[in-house]
């Protein structure tokens, strides 16, 4: 039997790579089907495989969830408990910028290629009359590199995933200042299953919410940096997609 | 919908009677006092296809000054500010009805008579090929754009008279 393929949105923290492999081992035992983990360094290469129907289970960022549900027929299974996708815009601690409205056209932005964070952060720049057309964005591979560009004076502001910002070392965080953070709450990563996994959908919906009720499950969750799963109804996902749609110009 | 009263709106205010598209009308009390948009938040609501509120998030509740129970089941025009030209809402409904996304700047009226400006986006929610509801998301607007709208909307309002 050809194994199913599971992947994770490339914006997950590198420290949790091992956790997703542990989760996969747990999942295979519970479902009794072979699943292979395939991780990607960037969004573009992951999307290419998705387009070729090469993914069956994906922990997707909300931006990709829209495409996976609407175009590829994926079904929402669960979302992580108490964990929404929020963005932080930060500056160097000694920056003269005190509020978003102090920023002016031409500013230099350091960002990763995380589509959710970039979307939310650009929305938070709108009150300063800033848009993709009048800023300079430099894309780097990791949030540590975003911080580095700020500290070296190569960028005026940096875009961070909240969780990534909070895992920067204390030394780096002390040299940065948070200008604004989003509080949107409803934009969340979601575990989606392909139509090919249809037979396992119900079982997944039964297994995942119960995962944090036993010691072994709790250990697996901790290795992924999650507290647990809650069921995501299809309509909840549709609502999130509608909301994302309002944010994309 | 009930008229606004001085129970909710403290002096000083001006009184206006608003007539809505569905034939209803309401007395609103308006204060010249702006409430700043909450930093980093989005105000989200959903209505049915007649514009009746079916869902609203916490930011919506906090900014409007109404409780969630007071909002659910009410027409979205409960937030209508008398400075808003009818043409803007007509354009919004017609655009959304065509299945297109609508963007625009809106001045909303709070329960206590104050107001707040938003940059609003409205889309039609389509399920299994059928339009079932509308989602409206408001974000903090650019002051430059708001200032431009204040002048433009005043012109439109004058043309309505």
mmCIF file of C-alpha atoms in Angstrom:
data_model
loop_
_atom_site.group_PDB
_atom_site.id
_atom_site.type_symbol
_atom_site.label_atom_id
_atom_site.label_comp_id
_atom_site.label_asym_id
_atom_site.label_seq_id
_atom_site.Cartn_x
_atom_site.Cartn_y
_atom_site.Cartn_z
ATOM 1 C CA UNK A 1 0.000 0.000 0.000
ATOM 2 C CA UNK A 2 1.307 3.423 -1.007
ATOM 3 C CA UNK A 3 1.740 5.439 2.210
ATOM 4 C CA UNK A 4 -0.275 8.572 2.750
ATOM 5 C CA UNK A 5 1.779 11.765 2.914
ATOM 6 C CA UNK A 6 1.608 14.235 5.794
ATOM 7 C CA UNK A 7 3.195 17.674 5.715
ATOM 8 C CA UNK A 8 3.353 20.780 7.867
ATOM 9 C CA UNK A 9 3.193 24.429 6.868
ATOM 10 C CA UNK A 10 6.833 25.558 6.494
ATOM 11 C CA UNK A 11 6.328 28.285 9.118
ATOM 12 C CA UNK A 12 6.543 25.821 12.031
ATOM 13 C CA UNK A 13 9.461 26.331 14.434
ATOM 14 C CA UNK A 14 12.490 24.146 13.465
ATOM 15 C CA UNK A 15 12.744 22.972 17.080
ATOM 16 C CA UNK A 16 9.484 21.110 16.554
ATOM 17 C CA UNK A 17 10.497 19.060 13.509
ATOM 18 C CA UNK A 18 11.097 15.996 15.657
ATOM 19 C CA UNK A 19 7.685 16.488 17.266
ATOM 20 C CA UNK A 20 5.897 16.088 13.957
ATOM 21 C CA UNK A 21 7.717 12.797 13.309
ATOM 22 C CA UNK A 22 6.694 11.599 16.774
ATOM 23 C CA UNK A 23 3.106 12.654 16.034
ATOM 24 C CA UNK A 24 3.246 10.704 12.790
ATOM 25 C CA UNK A 25 4.388 7.543 14.573
ATOM 26 C CA UNK A 26 1.535 7.971 17.071
ATOM 27 C CA UNK A 27 -0.961 8.617 14.279
ATOM 28 C CA UNK A 28 0.071 5.565 12.230
ATOM 29 C CA UNK A 29 -0.407 3.323 15.261
ATOM 30 C CA UNK A 30 -3.809 4.802 16.006
ATOM 31 C CA UNK A 31 -5.110 4.740 12.432
ATOM 32 C CA UNK A 32 -3.361 1.559 11.330
ATOM 33 C CA UNK A 33 -2.338 3.051 7.994
ATOM 34 C CA UNK A 34 1.126 3.957 6.689
ATOM 35 C CA UNK A 35 1.880 7.685 6.653
ATOM 36 C CA UNK A 36 5.071 9.291 5.424
ATOM 37 C CA UNK A 37 6.145 12.744 6.668
ATOM 38 C CA UNK A 38 7.373 15.093 3.972
ATOM 39 C CA UNK A 39 8.603 18.517 5.100
ATOM 40 C CA UNK A 40 9.441 21.463 2.870
ATOM 41 C CA UNK A 41 11.832 24.364 3.321
ATOM 42 C CA UNK A 42 9.562 26.910 1.695
ATOM 43 C CA UNK A 43 5.958 27.569 0.731
ATOM 44 C CA UNK A 44 6.541 27.450 -3.031
ATOM 45 C CA UNK A 45 7.916 23.899 -3.094
ATOM 46 C CA UNK A 46 5.163 22.688 -0.775
ATOM 47 C CA UNK A 47 2.465 24.244 -2.952
ATOM 48 C CA UNK A 48 3.909 22.587 -6.052
ATOM 49 C CA UNK A 49 3.447 19.158 -4.443
ATOM 50 C CA UNK A 50 -0.059 20.094 -3.255
ATOM 51 C CA UNK A 51 -0.979 21.071 -6.798
ATOM 52 C CA UNK A 52 0.066 17.601 -7.947
ATOM 53 C CA UNK A 53 -2.190 16.010 -5.290
ATOM 54 C CA UNK A 54 0.845 14.706 -3.443
ATOM 55 C CA UNK A 55 -0.361 15.548 0.087
ATOM 56 C CA UNK A 56 -3.031 13.770 2.160
ATOM 57 C CA UNK A 57 -2.760 15.343 5.589
ATOM 58 C CA UNK A 58 -1.503 18.858 6.203
ATOM 59 C CA UNK A 59 -1.116 21.194 9.138
ATOM 60 C CA UNK A 60 -1.854 24.214 6.991
ATOM 61 C CA UNK A 61 -1.562 27.921 7.553
ATOM 62 C CA UNK A 62 -4.867 29.783 7.020
ATOM 63 C CA UNK A 63 -3.716 31.275 3.727
ATOM 64 C CA UNK A 64 -3.100 27.851 2.179
ATOM 65 C CA UNK A 65 -6.172 26.394 3.903
ATOM 66 C CA UNK A 66 -8.332 28.529 1.645
ATOM 67 C CA UNK A 67 -6.821 26.989 -1.468
ATOM 68 C CA UNK A 68 -6.801 23.446 -0.046
ATOM 69 C CA UNK A 69 -10.482 23.525 0.940
ATOM 70 C CA UNK A 70 -11.914 25.481 -1.966
ATOM 71 C CA UNK A 71 -9.784 24.141 -4.805
ATOM 72 C CA UNK A 72 -8.547 20.757 -3.615
ATOM 73 C CA UNK A 73 -11.535 19.512 -1.633
ATOM 74 C CA UNK A 74 -9.677 19.060 1.652
ATOM 75 C CA UNK A 75 -11.721 18.678 4.844
ATOM 76 C CA UNK A 76 -10.999 20.521 8.083
ATOM 77 C CA UNK A 77 -10.358 18.114 10.932
ATOM 78 C CA UNK A 78 -8.976 20.044 13.900
ATOM 79 C CA UNK A 79 -7.227 23.189 15.059
ATOM 80 C CA UNK A 80 -4.710 23.541 17.884
ATOM 81 C CA UNK A 81 -6.177 24.543 21.251
ATOM 82 C CA UNK A 82 -5.628 28.154 22.379
ATOM 83 C CA UNK A 83 -3.357 29.019 19.484
ATOM 84 C CA UNK A 84 -4.226 31.642 16.902
ATOM 85 C CA UNK A 85 -1.937 33.082 14.235
ATOM 86 C CA UNK A 86 -0.956 36.583 15.252
ATOM 87 C CA UNK A 87 1.682 38.919 13.872
ATOM 88 C CA UNK A 88 4.035 41.346 15.559
ATOM 89 C CA UNK A 89 5.677 44.345 13.918
ATOM 90 C CA UNK A 90 8.876 45.188 15.754
ATOM 91 C CA UNK A 91 11.584 47.827 15.496
ATOM 92 C CA UNK A 92 15.073 48.122 16.968
ATOM 93 C CA UNK A 93 14.806 49.222 20.600
ATOM 94 C CA UNK A 94 16.412 52.611 19.864
ATOM 95 C CA UNK A 95 14.287 53.329 16.783
ATOM 96 C CA UNK A 96 12.634 56.781 16.802
ATOM 97 C CA UNK A 97 9.415 55.117 15.580
ATOM 98 C CA UNK A 98 6.892 54.972 18.430
ATOM 99 C CA UNK A 99 3.680 54.165 16.592
ATOM 100 C CA UNK A 100 2.606 52.827 13.214
ATOM 101 C CA UNK A 101 1.618 56.301 12.012
ATOM 102 C CA UNK A 102 5.257 57.447 12.445
ATOM 103 C CA UNK A 103 6.270 55.201 9.527
ATOM 104 C CA UNK A 104 6.563 56.774 6.091
ATOM 105 C CA UNK A 105 6.649 55.502 2.485
ATOM 106 C CA UNK A 106 9.956 53.947 1.473
ATOM 107 C CA UNK A 107 10.537 52.132 4.782
ATOM 108 C CA UNK A 108 12.613 48.962 4.679
ATOM 109 C CA UNK A 109 10.801 45.850 5.886
ATOM 110 C CA UNK A 110 12.417 42.564 6.866
ATOM 111 C CA UNK A 111 10.087 39.577 6.589
ATOM 112 C CA UNK A 112 9.982 35.850 5.937
ATOM 113 C CA UNK A 113 7.814 34.358 3.182
ATOM 114 C CA UNK A 114 5.070 33.444 5.701
ATOM 115 C CA UNK A 115 1.908 34.559 3.866
ATOM 116 C CA UNK A 116 -0.321 34.945 6.939
ATOM 117 C CA UNK A 117 2.117 37.025 8.900
ATOM 118 C CA UNK A 118 2.889 39.219 5.916
ATOM 119 C CA UNK A 119 -0.800 39.731 5.165
ATOM 120 C CA UNK A 120 -1.707 40.633 8.751
ATOM 121 C CA UNK A 121 1.355 42.848 9.186
ATOM 122 C CA UNK A 122 0.712 44.752 5.955
ATOM 123 C CA UNK A 123 -2.862 45.401 7.142
ATOM 124 C CA UNK A 124 -1.485 46.850 10.346
ATOM 125 C CA UNK A 125 0.637 49.266 8.252
ATOM 126 C CA UNK A 126 -2.368 50.626 6.342
ATOM 127 C CA UNK A 127 -3.144 53.418 8.846
ATOM 128 C CA UNK A 128 0.258 54.896 7.876
ATOM 129 C CA UNK A 129 -0.763 54.868 4.183
ATOM 130 C CA UNK A 130 1.734 52.090 3.504
ATOM 131 C CA UNK A 131 1.172 49.297 1.006
ATOM 132 C CA UNK A 132 3.275 46.855 -1.003
ATOM 133 C CA UNK A 133 3.655 49.603 -3.620
ATOM 134 C CA UNK A 134 5.490 52.108 -1.415
ATOM 135 C CA UNK A 135 7.664 49.970 0.873
ATOM 136 C CA UNK A 136 10.836 47.980 0.311
ATOM 137 C CA UNK A 137 10.534 44.418 1.528
ATOM 138 C CA UNK A 138 13.531 42.164 2.006
ATOM 139 C CA UNK A 139 12.600 38.502 2.431
ATOM 140 C CA UNK A 140 14.816 36.245 4.528
ATOM 141 C CA UNK A 141 14.545 32.575 5.464
ATOM 142 C CA UNK A 142 13.935 32.750 9.209
ATOM 143 C CA UNK A 143 12.630 35.048 11.921
ATOM 144 C CA UNK A 144 16.074 35.108 13.510
ATOM 145 C CA UNK A 145 17.334 36.675 10.288
ATOM 146 C CA UNK A 146 14.484 39.216 10.414
ATOM 147 C CA UNK A 147 15.687 40.180 13.889
ATOM 148 C CA UNK A 148 19.287 40.310 12.665
ATOM 149 C CA UNK A 149 18.417 42.793 9.903
ATOM 150 C CA UNK A 150 16.721 45.047 12.477
ATOM 151 C CA UNK A 151 19.675 44.858 14.845
ATOM 152 C CA UNK A 152 22.125 45.634 12.042
ATOM 153 C CA UNK A 153 20.106 48.652 10.914
ATOM 154 C CA UNK A 154 19.315 47.040 7.557
ATOM 155 C CA UNK A 155 15.553 47.275 8.121
ATOM 156 C CA UNK A 156 13.237 49.808 9.750
ATOM 157 C CA UNK A 157 10.598 47.284 10.802
ATOM 158 C CA UNK A 158 10.418 43.507 10.973
ATOM 159 C CA UNK A 159 7.414 41.202 10.608
ATOM 160 C CA UNK A 160 7.218 38.280 13.050
ATOM 161 C CA UNK A 161 4.863 35.430 13.812
ATOM 162 C CA UNK A 162 3.985 36.085 17.473
ATOM 163 C CA UNK A 163 5.105 32.631 18.550
ATOM 164 C CA UNK A 164 8.398 33.003 16.701
ATOM 165 C CA UNK A 165 9.025 36.417 18.261
ATOM 166 C CA UNK A 166 8.488 34.956 21.695
ATOM 167 C CA UNK A 167 11.009 32.186 21.078
ATOM 168 C CA UNK A 168 13.801 34.599 20.119
ATOM 169 C CA UNK A 169 16.548 34.627 22.707
ATOM 170 C CA UNK A 170 16.221 37.058 25.610
ATOM 171 C CA UNK A 171 19.293 38.910 24.382
ATOM 172 C CA UNK A 172 17.746 39.516 20.946
ATOM 173 C CA UNK A 173 14.322 40.404 22.375
ATOM 174 C CA UNK A 174 15.874 43.040 24.634
ATOM 175 C CA UNK A 175 17.293 44.783 21.565
ATOM 176 C CA UNK A 176 13.903 44.888 19.839
ATOM 177 C CA UNK A 177 10.709 46.759 20.621
ATOM 178 C CA UNK A 178 7.227 45.575 19.752
ATOM 179 C CA UNK A 179 5.393 48.309 17.830
ATOM 180 C CA UNK A 180 2.080 46.522 17.415
ATOM 181 C CA UNK A 181 0.675 43.018 17.684
ATOM 182 C CA UNK A 182 -2.456 41.673 16.083
ATOM 183 C CA UNK A 183 -5.351 40.353 18.149
ATOM 184 C CA UNK A 184 -7.448 38.691 15.489
ATOM 185 C CA UNK A 185 -7.994 35.355 17.276
ATOM 186 C CA UNK A 186 -9.890 33.575 14.495
ATOM 187 C CA UNK A 187 -7.036 33.068 12.024
ATOM 188 C CA UNK A 188 -5.539 29.735 12.939
ATOM 189 C CA UNK A 189 -3.582 26.864 11.491
ATOM 190 C CA UNK A 190 -5.763 23.888 10.724
ATOM 191 C CA UNK A 191 -5.195 20.181 10.180
ATOM 192 C CA UNK A 192 -6.755 19.273 6.841
ATOM 193 C CA UNK A 193 -7.280 15.847 5.298
ATOM 194 C CA UNK A 194 -7.523 15.090 1.597
ATOM 195 C CA UNK A 195 -10.449 13.288 -0.060
ATOM 196 C CA UNK A 196 -8.126 10.264 -0.409
ATOM 197 C CA UNK A 197 -8.120 10.008 3.411
ATOM 198 C CA UNK A 198 -11.932 10.115 3.546
ATOM 199 C CA UNK A 199 -12.185 6.785 5.386
ATOM 200 C CA UNK A 200 -10.025 8.122 8.234
ATOM 201 C CA UNK A 201 -11.778 11.492 8.713
ATOM 202 C CA UNK A 202 -14.144 10.317 11.451
ATOM 203 C CA UNK A 203 -11.430 8.411 13.253
ATOM 204 C CA UNK A 204 -9.174 11.478 13.198
ATOM 205 C CA UNK A 205 -11.999 13.573 14.645
ATOM 206 C CA UNK A 206 -12.367 11.073 17.456
ATOM 207 C CA UNK A 207 -8.660 10.582 18.189
ATOM 208 C CA UNK A 208 -7.299 14.117 18.105
ATOM 209 C CA UNK A 209 -9.474 15.884 20.706
ATOM 210 C CA UNK A 210 -8.791 13.036 23.136
ATOM 211 C CA UNK A 211 -5.050 13.226 22.618
ATOM 212 C CA UNK A 212 -4.376 15.483 25.607
ATOM 213 C CA UNK A 213 -6.276 13.227 27.983
ATOM 214 C CA UNK A 214 -3.577 10.570 28.237
ATOM 215 C CA UNK A 215 0.052 10.866 29.242
ATOM 216 C CA UNK A 216 1.504 9.581 25.979
ATOM 217 C CA UNK A 217 -0.652 11.900 23.885
ATOM 218 C CA UNK A 218 0.327 14.829 26.078
ATOM 219 C CA UNK A 219 3.990 14.060 25.502
ATOM 220 C CA UNK A 220 3.509 13.968 21.740
ATOM 221 C CA UNK A 221 1.639 17.277 21.821
ATOM 222 C CA UNK A 222 4.336 18.899 23.940
ATOM 223 C CA UNK A 223 6.983 17.890 21.392
ATOM 224 C CA UNK A 224 4.940 19.722 18.712
ATOM 225 C CA UNK A 225 4.499 22.790 20.901
ATOM 226 C CA UNK A 226 0.720 22.246 21.107
ATOM 227 C CA UNK A 227 -1.630 21.958 24.067
ATOM 228 C CA UNK A 228 -4.192 19.829 22.285
ATOM 229 C CA UNK A 229 -6.608 19.739 19.368
ATOM 230 C CA UNK A 230 -10.174 20.882 19.023
ATOM 231 C CA UNK A 231 -12.509 19.825 16.259
ATOM 232 C CA UNK A 232 -12.883 22.299 13.456
ATOM 233 C CA UNK A 233 -16.236 22.070 11.724
ATOM 234 C CA UNK A 234 -16.247 22.691 7.994
ATOM 235 C CA UNK A 235 -18.291 25.855 8.472
ATOM 236 C CA UNK A 236 -15.663 27.213 10.900
ATOM 237 C CA UNK A 237 -13.086 26.762 8.180
ATOM 238 C CA UNK A 238 -15.341 28.308 5.553
ATOM 239 C CA UNK A 239 -15.805 31.300 7.885
ATOM 240 C CA UNK A 240 -12.051 31.663 8.319
ATOM 241 C CA UNK A 241 -11.590 31.485 4.558
ATOM 242 C CA UNK A 242 -14.250 34.156 4.024
ATOM 243 C CA UNK A 243 -12.464 36.301 6.557
ATOM 244 C CA UNK A 244 -9.101 35.776 4.845
ATOM 245 C CA UNK A 245 -10.780 36.694 1.582
ATOM 246 C CA UNK A 246 -11.799 40.083 2.981
ATOM 247 C CA UNK A 247 -8.187 40.753 3.929
ATOM 248 C CA UNK A 248 -6.652 40.034 0.530
ATOM 249 C CA UNK A 249 -6.926 43.020 -1.781
ATOM 250 C CA UNK B 1 -35.691 49.206 16.274
ATOM 251 C CA UNK B 2 -36.015 51.512 19.284
ATOM 252 C CA UNK B 3 -35.086 55.180 19.211
ATOM 253 C CA UNK B 4 -31.874 56.185 20.972
ATOM 254 C CA UNK B 5 -32.569 58.009 24.229
ATOM 255 C CA UNK B 6 -30.683 60.183 26.714
ATOM 256 C CA UNK B 7 -30.545 57.119 28.935
ATOM 257 C CA UNK B 8 -27.597 55.932 26.804
ATOM 258 C CA UNK B 9 -26.304 59.199 25.370
ATOM 259 C CA UNK B 10 -25.158 61.955 27.668
ATOM 260 C CA UNK B 11 -25.311 65.663 26.806
ATOM 261 C CA UNK B 12 -24.364 67.213 24.547
ATOM 262 C CA UNK B 13 -25.769 65.568 21.431
ATOM 263 C CA UNK B 14 -27.703 66.376 18.298
ATOM 264 C CA UNK B 15 -30.860 64.550 17.344
ATOM 265 C CA UNK B 16 -31.529 63.081 13.881
ATOM 266 C CA UNK B 17 -34.213 60.922 12.353
ATOM 267 C CA UNK B 18 -32.836 58.309 9.980
ATOM 268 C CA UNK B 19 -35.002 56.594 7.373
ATOM 269 C CA UNK B 20 -33.716 53.206 6.229
ATOM 270 C CA UNK B 21 -34.065 51.302 2.970
ATOM 271 C CA UNK B 22 -36.685 48.942 4.409
ATOM 272 C CA UNK B 23 -39.081 51.760 5.327
ATOM 273 C CA UNK B 24 -38.188 51.798 9.037
ATOM 274 C CA UNK B 25 -36.973 54.936 10.745
ATOM 275 C CA UNK B 26 -35.268 55.727 14.017
ATOM 276 C CA UNK B 27 -34.257 58.717 16.107
ATOM 277 C CA UNK B 28 -30.490 58.743 16.780
ATOM 278 C CA UNK B 29 -28.524 60.909 19.197
ATOM 279 C CA UNK B 30 -25.090 61.920 17.963
ATOM 280 C CA UNK B 31 -22.063 63.255 19.792
ATOM 281 C CA UNK B 32 -19.083 64.866 18.085
ATOM 282 C CA UNK B 33 -16.643 62.533 19.802
ATOM 283 C CA UNK B 34 -14.520 59.881 18.101
ATOM 284 C CA UNK B 35 -13.631 56.509 19.609
ATOM 285 C CA UNK B 36 -10.216 55.314 18.399
ATOM 286 C CA UNK B 37 -10.108 51.999 16.524
ATOM 287 C CA UNK B 38 -8.573 49.245 18.704
ATOM 288 C CA UNK B 39 -4.938 48.667 17.662
ATOM 289 C CA UNK B 40 -4.222 45.344 15.993
ATOM 290 C CA UNK B 41 -7.835 44.180 16.022
ATOM 291 C CA UNK B 42 -10.415 43.427 13.390
ATOM 292 C CA UNK B 43 -14.117 44.082 13.844
ATOM 293 C CA UNK B 44 -16.008 41.161 12.324
ATOM 294 C CA UNK B 45 -19.687 40.522 11.773
ATOM 295 C CA UNK B 46 -21.957 38.435 9.670
ATOM 296 C CA UNK B 47 -25.414 39.230 8.417
ATOM 297 C CA UNK B 48 -28.052 37.308 6.549
ATOM 298 C CA UNK B 49 -28.895 38.442 3.053
ATOM 299 C CA UNK B 50 -31.357 41.023 4.438
ATOM 300 C CA UNK B 51 -28.646 42.682 6.539
ATOM 301 C CA UNK B 52 -29.706 41.218 9.885
ATOM 302 C CA UNK B 53 -26.764 40.593 12.242
ATOM 303 C CA UNK B 54 -26.257 36.881 12.911
ATOM 304 C CA UNK B 55 -22.726 36.944 14.369
ATOM 305 C CA UNK B 56 -20.337 39.544 15.750
ATOM 306 C CA UNK B 57 -16.967 39.296 17.448
ATOM 307 C CA UNK B 58 -15.885 40.807 20.741
ATOM 308 C CA UNK B 59 -14.226 43.816 19.071
ATOM 309 C CA UNK B 60 -17.538 44.581 17.345
ATOM 310 C CA UNK B 61 -19.400 44.417 20.648
ATOM 311 C CA UNK B 62 -16.845 46.580 22.472
ATOM 312 C CA UNK B 63 -16.720 49.266 19.797
ATOM 313 C CA UNK B 64 -20.456 49.476 19.239
ATOM 314 C CA UNK B 65 -21.261 49.780 22.946
ATOM 315 C CA UNK B 66 -24.151 47.340 22.611
ATOM 316 C CA UNK B 67 -24.207 43.883 24.153
ATOM 317 C CA UNK B 68 -24.059 40.898 21.828
ATOM 318 C CA UNK B 69 -27.678 40.080 22.729
ATOM 319 C CA UNK B 70 -28.728 43.610 21.720
ATOM 320 C CA UNK B 71 -26.988 43.238 18.347
ATOM 321 C CA UNK B 72 -27.932 39.746 17.188
ATOM 322 C CA UNK B 73 -31.160 39.856 15.216
ATOM 323 C CA UNK B 74 -30.960 43.610 14.594
ATOM 324 C CA UNK B 75 -30.443 45.189 11.162
ATOM 325 C CA UNK B 76 -26.839 46.204 10.566
ATOM 326 C CA UNK B 77 -28.026 49.784 10.206
ATOM 327 C CA UNK B 78 -28.215 49.941 13.999
ATOM 328 C CA UNK B 79 -24.716 51.435 13.574
ATOM 329 C CA UNK B 80 -25.686 53.900 10.840
ATOM 330 C CA UNK B 81 -24.288 57.375 11.433
ATOM 331 C CA UNK B 82 -26.269 60.275 9.970
ATOM 332 C CA UNK B 83 -23.109 61.626 8.290
ATOM 333 C CA UNK B 84 -22.995 58.527 6.055
ATOM 334 C CA UNK B 85 -24.493 59.053 2.594
ATOM 335 C CA UNK B 86 -27.105 56.525 1.480
ATOM 336 C CA UNK B 87 -25.266 56.142 -1.834
ATOM 337 C CA UNK B 88 -22.332 54.443 -0.097
ATOM 338 C CA UNK B 89 -24.509 51.672 1.335
ATOM 339 C CA UNK B 90 -26.443 51.331 -1.909
ATOM 340 C CA UNK B 91 -23.139 50.808 -3.720
ATOM 341 C CA UNK B 92 -22.022 48.301 -1.067
ATOM 342 C CA UNK B 93 -25.173 46.181 -1.322
ATOM 343 C CA UNK B 94 -25.205 46.244 -5.118
ATOM 344 C CA UNK B 95 -21.523 45.314 -5.318
ATOM 345 C CA UNK B 96 -21.882 42.421 -2.880
ATOM 346 C CA UNK B 97 -25.070 41.207 -4.554
ATOM 347 C CA UNK B 98 -23.084 40.884 -7.811
ATOM 348 C CA UNK B 99 -20.725 38.576 -5.943
ATOM 349 C CA UNK B 100 -17.943 41.153 -5.834
ATOM 350 C CA UNK B 101 -15.964 42.306 -2.825
ATOM 351 C CA UNK B 102 -16.776 45.804 -1.541
ATOM 352 C CA UNK B 103 -14.268 48.083 0.203
ATOM 353 C CA UNK B 104 -14.951 51.457 1.683
ATOM 354 C CA UNK B 105 -14.582 53.866 4.572
ATOM 355 C CA UNK B 106 -17.479 53.981 6.993
ATOM 356 C CA UNK B 107 -18.322 56.180 9.977
ATOM 357 C CA UNK B 108 -20.246 54.109 12.530
ATOM 358 C CA UNK B 109 -22.450 55.291 15.381
ATOM 359 C CA UNK B 110 -21.980 53.797 18.872
ATOM 360 C CA UNK B 111 -24.753 53.205 21.371
ATOM 361 C CA UNK B 112 -23.466 56.145 23.450
ATOM 362 C CA UNK B 113 -23.673 58.550 20.498
ATOM 363 C CA UNK B 114 -19.931 58.594 19.780
ATOM 364 C CA UNK B 115 -18.509 57.409 16.428
ATOM 365 C CA UNK B 116 -15.609 55.452 14.947
ATOM 366 C CA UNK B 117 -14.186 55.248 11.451
ATOM 367 C CA UNK B 118 -13.345 51.940 9.797
ATOM 368 C CA UNK B 119 -12.056 50.598 6.532
ATOM 369 C CA UNK B 120 -14.672 47.964 5.763
ATOM 370 C CA UNK B 121 -14.666 44.998 3.416
ATOM 371 C CA UNK B 122 -17.837 43.038 2.723
ATOM 372 C CA UNK B 123 -18.086 39.754 0.862
ATOM 373 C CA UNK B 124 -20.853 37.343 0.023
ATOM 374 C CA UNK B 125 -20.571 33.919 1.684
ATOM 375 C CA UNK B 126 -21.198 31.217 -0.887
ATOM 376 C CA UNK B 127 -21.888 27.622 0.158
ATOM 377 C CA UNK B 128 -22.479 24.862 -2.381
ATOM 378 C CA UNK B 129 -22.945 27.502 -5.052
ATOM 379 C CA UNK B 130 -25.567 29.468 -3.103
ATOM 380 C CA UNK B 131 -25.212 32.883 -1.467
ATOM 381 C CA UNK B 132 -26.106 32.374 2.186
ATOM 382 C CA UNK B 133 -24.826 35.385 4.133
ATOM 383 C CA UNK B 134 -22.373 38.276 4.165
ATOM 384 C CA UNK B 135 -19.155 38.708 6.131
ATOM 385 C CA UNK B 136 -18.019 42.196 6.985
ATOM 386 C CA UNK B 137 -14.539 42.917 8.334
ATOM 387 C CA UNK B 138 -13.413 46.356 9.480
ATOM 388 C CA UNK B 139 -9.851 47.441 10.095
ATOM 389 C CA UNK B 140 -8.124 50.587 11.275
ATOM 390 C CA UNK B 141 -8.283 53.138 8.474
ATOM 391 C CA UNK B 142 -5.720 55.567 7.145
ATOM 392 C CA UNK B 143 -6.355 59.047 8.570
ATOM 393 C CA UNK B 144 -5.549 60.587 5.194
ATOM 394 C CA UNK B 145 -8.289 58.504 3.568
ATOM 395 C CA UNK B 146 -10.746 59.266 6.360
ATOM 396 C CA UNK B 147 -10.136 62.994 5.971
ATOM 397 C CA UNK B 148 -10.753 62.689 2.221
ATOM 398 C CA UNK B 149 -13.975 60.784 2.920
ATOM 399 C CA UNK B 150 -15.238 63.376 5.386
ATOM 400 C CA UNK B 151 -15.161 65.978 2.623
ATOM 401 C CA UNK B 152 -16.503 63.637 -0.063
ATOM 402 C CA UNK B 153 -19.340 62.266 2.088
ATOM 403 C CA UNK B 154 -20.404 65.797 3.036
ATOM 404 C CA UNK B 155 -20.800 66.553 -0.685
ATOM 405 C CA UNK B 156 -22.824 63.381 -1.218
ATOM 406 C CA UNK B 157 -25.049 64.171 1.755
ATOM 407 C CA UNK B 158 -25.707 67.621 0.384
ATOM 408 C CA UNK B 159 -26.719 66.137 -2.946
ATOM 409 C CA UNK B 160 -29.242 63.901 -1.136
ATOM 410 C CA UNK B 161 -31.157 66.862 0.229
#
